[in-house]
Amino acid sequence: AIGDFEMILEEHPEVLAYTRTLGEQQLIVLNNFYGRDTVVKLPEYLTRKDSSILIGNYADAPAMANEIKLRPYETITYSISAE
């Protein structure tokens, strides 16, 4: 694999979350594997950066914030500057 992979929110019981970084490009991937809403609290060092939604399986994915409520089986990928 090309680039760096880092697990985040490893203690969250319902969400698989990680970053992928290559050069100046960084992706944050959030996956809710359960049929109910769940809230994730992202590390501050990630949410201080400008971000955009790259892809999601709901048409109205939430903007990146310190706290994000993921809907049942929701997956969102945010693109941020790696700086």
Short mmCIF file of N, CA and C in Angstrom, two decimals:
data_model
loop_
_atom_site.label_atom_id
_atom_site.label_comp_id
_atom_site.label_asym_id
_atom_site.label_seq_id
_atom_site.Cartn_x
_atom_site.Cartn_y
_atom_site.Cartn_z
N ALA A 1 0.84 -1.19 0.00
CA ALA A 1 0.00 0.00 0.00
C ALA A 1 0.88 1.24 0.00
N ILE A 2 0.41 2.24 -0.67
CA ILE A 2 1.13 3.51 -0.75
C ILE A 2 0.52 4.47 0.25
N GLY A 3 1.34 5.20 0.99
CA GLY A 3 0.85 6.16 1.98
C GLY A 3 0.79 5.55 3.36
N ASP A 4 0.34 6.38 4.30
CA ASP A 4 0.25 5.97 5.70
C ASP A 4 -1.19 5.69 6.11
N PHE A 5 -1.35 4.72 6.98
CA PHE A 5 -2.65 4.31 7.53
C PHE A 5 -2.56 4.46 9.04
N GLU A 6 -3.56 5.10 9.65
CA GLU A 6 -3.58 5.23 11.11
C GLU A 6 -5.00 5.03 11.62
N MET A 7 -5.16 4.08 12.53
CA MET A 7 -6.46 3.89 13.18
C MET A 7 -6.71 5.05 14.13
N ILE A 8 -7.96 5.52 14.18
CA ILE A 8 -8.40 6.51 15.16
C ILE A 8 -9.68 5.98 15.80
N LEU A 9 -10.01 6.47 16.96
CA LEU A 9 -11.23 6.06 17.69
C LEU A 9 -11.25 4.54 17.92
N GLU A 10 -10.10 3.97 18.19
CA GLU A 10 -10.00 2.51 18.34
C GLU A 10 -10.89 1.94 19.44
N GLU A 11 -11.23 2.74 20.43
CA GLU A 11 -12.04 2.26 21.54
C GLU A 11 -13.54 2.34 21.26
N HIS A 12 -13.94 2.97 20.15
CA HIS A 12 -15.37 3.11 19.85
C HIS A 12 -15.94 1.74 19.51
N PRO A 13 -17.02 1.32 20.18
CA PRO A 13 -17.53 -0.03 20.00
C PRO A 13 -18.29 -0.26 18.69
N GLU A 14 -18.68 0.81 17.98
CA GLU A 14 -19.53 0.64 16.80
C GLU A 14 -18.94 1.21 15.51
N VAL A 15 -17.80 1.87 15.61
CA VAL A 15 -17.28 2.60 14.45
C VAL A 15 -15.85 2.16 14.13
N LEU A 16 -15.60 1.95 12.84
CA LEU A 16 -14.25 1.76 12.35
C LEU A 16 -13.84 3.11 11.75
N ALA A 17 -12.79 3.70 12.27
CA ALA A 17 -12.34 5.01 11.81
C ALA A 17 -10.84 5.00 11.61
N TYR A 18 -10.40 5.63 10.53
CA TYR A 18 -8.97 5.67 10.25
C TYR A 18 -8.64 6.84 9.33
N THR A 19 -7.35 7.16 9.26
CA THR A 19 -6.87 8.14 8.30
C THR A 19 -5.95 7.45 7.31
N ARG A 20 -5.92 7.99 6.11
CA ARG A 20 -4.96 7.60 5.08
C ARG A 20 -4.28 8.88 4.63
N THR A 21 -2.96 8.88 4.58
CA THR A 21 -2.21 10.07 4.23
C THR A 21 -1.18 9.74 3.17
N LEU A 22 -1.12 10.60 2.15
CA LEU A 22 -0.11 10.49 1.11
C LEU A 22 0.26 11.92 0.70
N GLY A 23 1.47 12.31 1.01
CA GLY A 23 1.90 13.67 0.69
C GLY A 23 1.04 14.69 1.42
N GLU A 24 0.46 15.62 0.67
CA GLU A 24 -0.38 16.68 1.23
C GLU A 24 -1.85 16.27 1.34
N GLN A 25 -2.20 15.09 0.89
CA GLN A 25 -3.59 14.62 0.90
C GLN A 25 -3.83 13.70 2.09
N GLN A 26 -4.89 13.97 2.85
CA GLN A 26 -5.25 13.10 3.97
C GLN A 26 -6.75 12.83 3.90
N LEU A 27 -7.13 11.59 4.11
CA LEU A 27 -8.52 11.18 4.15
C LEU A 27 -8.86 10.70 5.55
N ILE A 28 -10.06 11.03 6.01
CA ILE A 28 -10.60 10.51 7.27
C ILE A 28 -11.81 9.68 6.89
N VAL A 29 -11.81 8.42 7.28
CA VAL A 29 -12.88 7.50 6.92
C VAL A 29 -13.60 7.06 8.20
N LEU A 30 -14.92 7.24 8.22
CA LEU A 30 -15.76 6.85 9.36
C LEU A 30 -16.80 5.85 8.87
N ASN A 31 -16.91 4.72 9.55
CA ASN A 31 -17.84 3.65 9.17
C ASN A 31 -18.65 3.21 10.38
N ASN A 32 -19.96 3.40 10.33
CA ASN A 32 -20.85 2.90 11.38
C ASN A 32 -21.41 1.57 10.89
N PHE A 33 -21.05 0.50 11.56
CA PHE A 33 -21.46 -0.83 11.12
C PHE A 33 -22.75 -1.34 11.78
N TYR A 34 -23.46 -0.46 12.46
CA TYR A 34 -24.65 -0.89 13.19
C TYR A 34 -25.91 -0.17 12.70
N GLY A 35 -27.06 -0.76 12.97
CA GLY A 35 -28.34 -0.25 12.52
C GLY A 35 -28.94 0.79 13.43
N ARG A 36 -28.12 1.60 14.07
CA ARG A 36 -28.61 2.67 14.95
C ARG A 36 -27.63 3.84 14.87
N ASP A 37 -28.13 5.02 15.23
CA ASP A 37 -27.27 6.21 15.26
C ASP A 37 -26.18 6.03 16.31
N THR A 38 -25.05 6.65 16.05
CA THR A 38 -23.96 6.67 17.02
C THR A 38 -23.20 7.98 16.84
N VAL A 39 -22.59 8.44 17.91
CA VAL A 39 -21.84 9.70 17.88
C VAL A 39 -20.36 9.40 17.99
N VAL A 40 -19.57 10.09 17.16
CA VAL A 40 -18.12 9.99 17.25
C VAL A 40 -17.56 11.36 17.61
N LYS A 41 -16.51 11.36 18.40
CA LYS A 41 -15.80 12.58 18.77
C LYS A 41 -14.41 12.48 18.16
N LEU A 42 -14.16 13.31 17.15
CA LEU A 42 -12.88 13.26 16.46
C LEU A 42 -11.81 14.00 17.23
N PRO A 43 -10.56 13.56 17.10
CA PRO A 43 -9.45 14.28 17.73
C PRO A 43 -9.36 15.71 17.20
N GLU A 44 -9.05 16.64 18.07
CA GLU A 44 -9.00 18.05 17.70
C GLU A 44 -8.00 18.33 16.58
N TYR A 45 -6.88 17.62 16.56
CA TYR A 45 -5.87 17.89 15.53
C TYR A 45 -6.41 17.63 14.12
N LEU A 46 -7.46 16.81 13.98
CA LEU A 46 -8.06 16.57 12.68
C LEU A 46 -9.10 17.61 12.32
N THR A 47 -9.87 18.07 13.29
CA THR A 47 -10.98 18.97 13.01
C THR A 47 -10.54 20.43 12.89
N ARG A 48 -9.29 20.74 13.17
CA ARG A 48 -8.79 22.10 13.01
C ARG A 48 -8.48 22.43 11.56
N LYS A 49 -8.53 21.48 10.69
CA LYS A 49 -8.15 21.66 9.29
C LYS A 49 -9.38 21.84 8.40
N ASP A 50 -9.17 22.50 7.26
CA ASP A 50 -10.25 22.61 6.27
C ASP A 50 -10.56 21.23 5.72
N SER A 51 -11.84 20.97 5.52
CA SER A 51 -12.23 19.65 5.05
C SER A 51 -13.36 19.75 4.03
N SER A 52 -13.52 18.69 3.28
CA SER A 52 -14.66 18.56 2.38
C SER A 52 -15.08 17.09 2.38
N ILE A 53 -16.32 16.86 2.04
CA ILE A 53 -16.81 15.49 1.97
C ILE A 53 -16.42 14.92 0.61
N LEU A 54 -15.68 13.84 0.64
CA LEU A 54 -15.26 13.20 -0.61
C LEU A 54 -16.34 12.25 -1.10
N ILE A 55 -16.88 11.44 -0.18
CA ILE A 55 -17.92 10.48 -0.55
C ILE A 55 -18.65 10.04 0.72
N GLY A 56 -19.90 9.66 0.56
CA GLY A 56 -20.70 9.13 1.66
C GLY A 56 -21.86 8.35 1.08
N ASN A 57 -22.45 7.49 1.86
CA ASN A 57 -23.56 6.70 1.36
C ASN A 57 -24.93 7.29 1.68
N TYR A 58 -24.98 8.48 2.30
CA TYR A 58 -26.20 9.26 2.45
C TYR A 58 -26.00 10.54 1.64
N ALA A 59 -27.04 11.04 1.02
CA ALA A 59 -26.93 12.24 0.17
C ALA A 59 -26.57 13.49 0.97
N ASP A 60 -26.92 13.51 2.24
CA ASP A 60 -26.71 14.72 3.06
C ASP A 60 -25.76 14.43 4.23
N ALA A 61 -24.59 13.95 3.91
CA ALA A 61 -23.58 13.64 4.94
C ALA A 61 -23.24 14.90 5.73
N PRO A 62 -23.03 14.78 7.04
CA PRO A 62 -22.72 15.95 7.86
C PRO A 62 -21.31 16.46 7.60
N ALA A 63 -21.15 17.77 7.71
CA ALA A 63 -19.83 18.37 7.61
C ALA A 63 -18.97 17.87 8.77
N MET A 64 -17.66 17.87 8.57
CA MET A 64 -16.78 17.42 9.64
C MET A 64 -16.83 18.40 10.80
N ALA A 65 -16.88 17.86 12.01
CA ALA A 65 -16.93 18.66 13.24
C ALA A 65 -16.29 17.83 14.35
N ASN A 66 -16.17 18.43 15.53
CA ASN A 66 -15.61 17.68 16.66
C ASN A 66 -16.48 16.47 17.00
N GLU A 67 -17.80 16.65 16.91
CA GLU A 67 -18.75 15.55 17.14
C GLU A 67 -19.59 15.36 15.89
N ILE A 68 -19.69 14.11 15.47
CA ILE A 68 -20.47 13.78 14.29
C ILE A 68 -21.42 12.65 14.64
N LYS A 69 -22.69 12.82 14.29
CA LYS A 69 -23.65 11.73 14.48
C LYS A 69 -23.75 10.95 13.18
N LEU A 70 -23.35 9.69 13.26
CA LEU A 70 -23.44 8.80 12.11
C LEU A 70 -24.77 8.05 12.18
N ARG A 71 -25.46 7.99 11.08
CA ARG A 71 -26.71 7.26 10.99
C ARG A 71 -26.45 5.77 10.79
N PRO A 72 -27.49 4.95 10.86
CA PRO A 72 -27.29 3.50 10.68
C PRO A 72 -26.54 3.19 9.38
N TYR A 73 -25.48 2.41 9.51
CA TYR A 73 -24.66 1.94 8.40
C TYR A 73 -24.06 3.07 7.56
N GLU A 74 -23.90 4.24 8.15
CA GLU A 74 -23.35 5.38 7.40
C GLU A 74 -21.83 5.30 7.31
N THR A 75 -21.34 5.62 6.12
CA THR A 75 -19.91 5.72 5.86
C THR A 75 -19.65 7.07 5.23
N ILE A 76 -18.65 7.79 5.75
CA ILE A 76 -18.27 9.09 5.21
C ILE A 76 -16.76 9.13 5.07
N THR A 77 -16.30 9.69 3.97
CA THR A 77 -14.88 9.96 3.79
C THR A 77 -14.69 11.46 3.59
N TYR A 78 -13.87 12.05 4.47
CA TYR A 78 -13.56 13.48 4.38
C TYR A 78 -12.14 13.61 3.83
N SER A 79 -11.96 14.64 3.02
CA SER A 79 -10.64 14.99 2.50
C SER A 79 -10.17 16.24 3.23
N ILE A 80 -8.95 16.18 3.79
CA ILE A 80 -8.40 17.35 4.48
C ILE A 80 -6.96 17.55 4.03
N SER A 81 -6.45 18.75 4.30
CA SER A 81 -5.06 19.04 3.99
C SER A 81 -4.18 18.43 5.08
N ALA A 82 -3.17 17.67 4.69
CA ALA A 82 -2.30 16.99 5.66
C ALA A 82 -1.37 17.96 6.38
N GLU A 83 -1.05 19.08 5.78
CA GLU A 83 -0.17 20.12 6.35
C GLU A 83 1.03 19.52 6.99
#
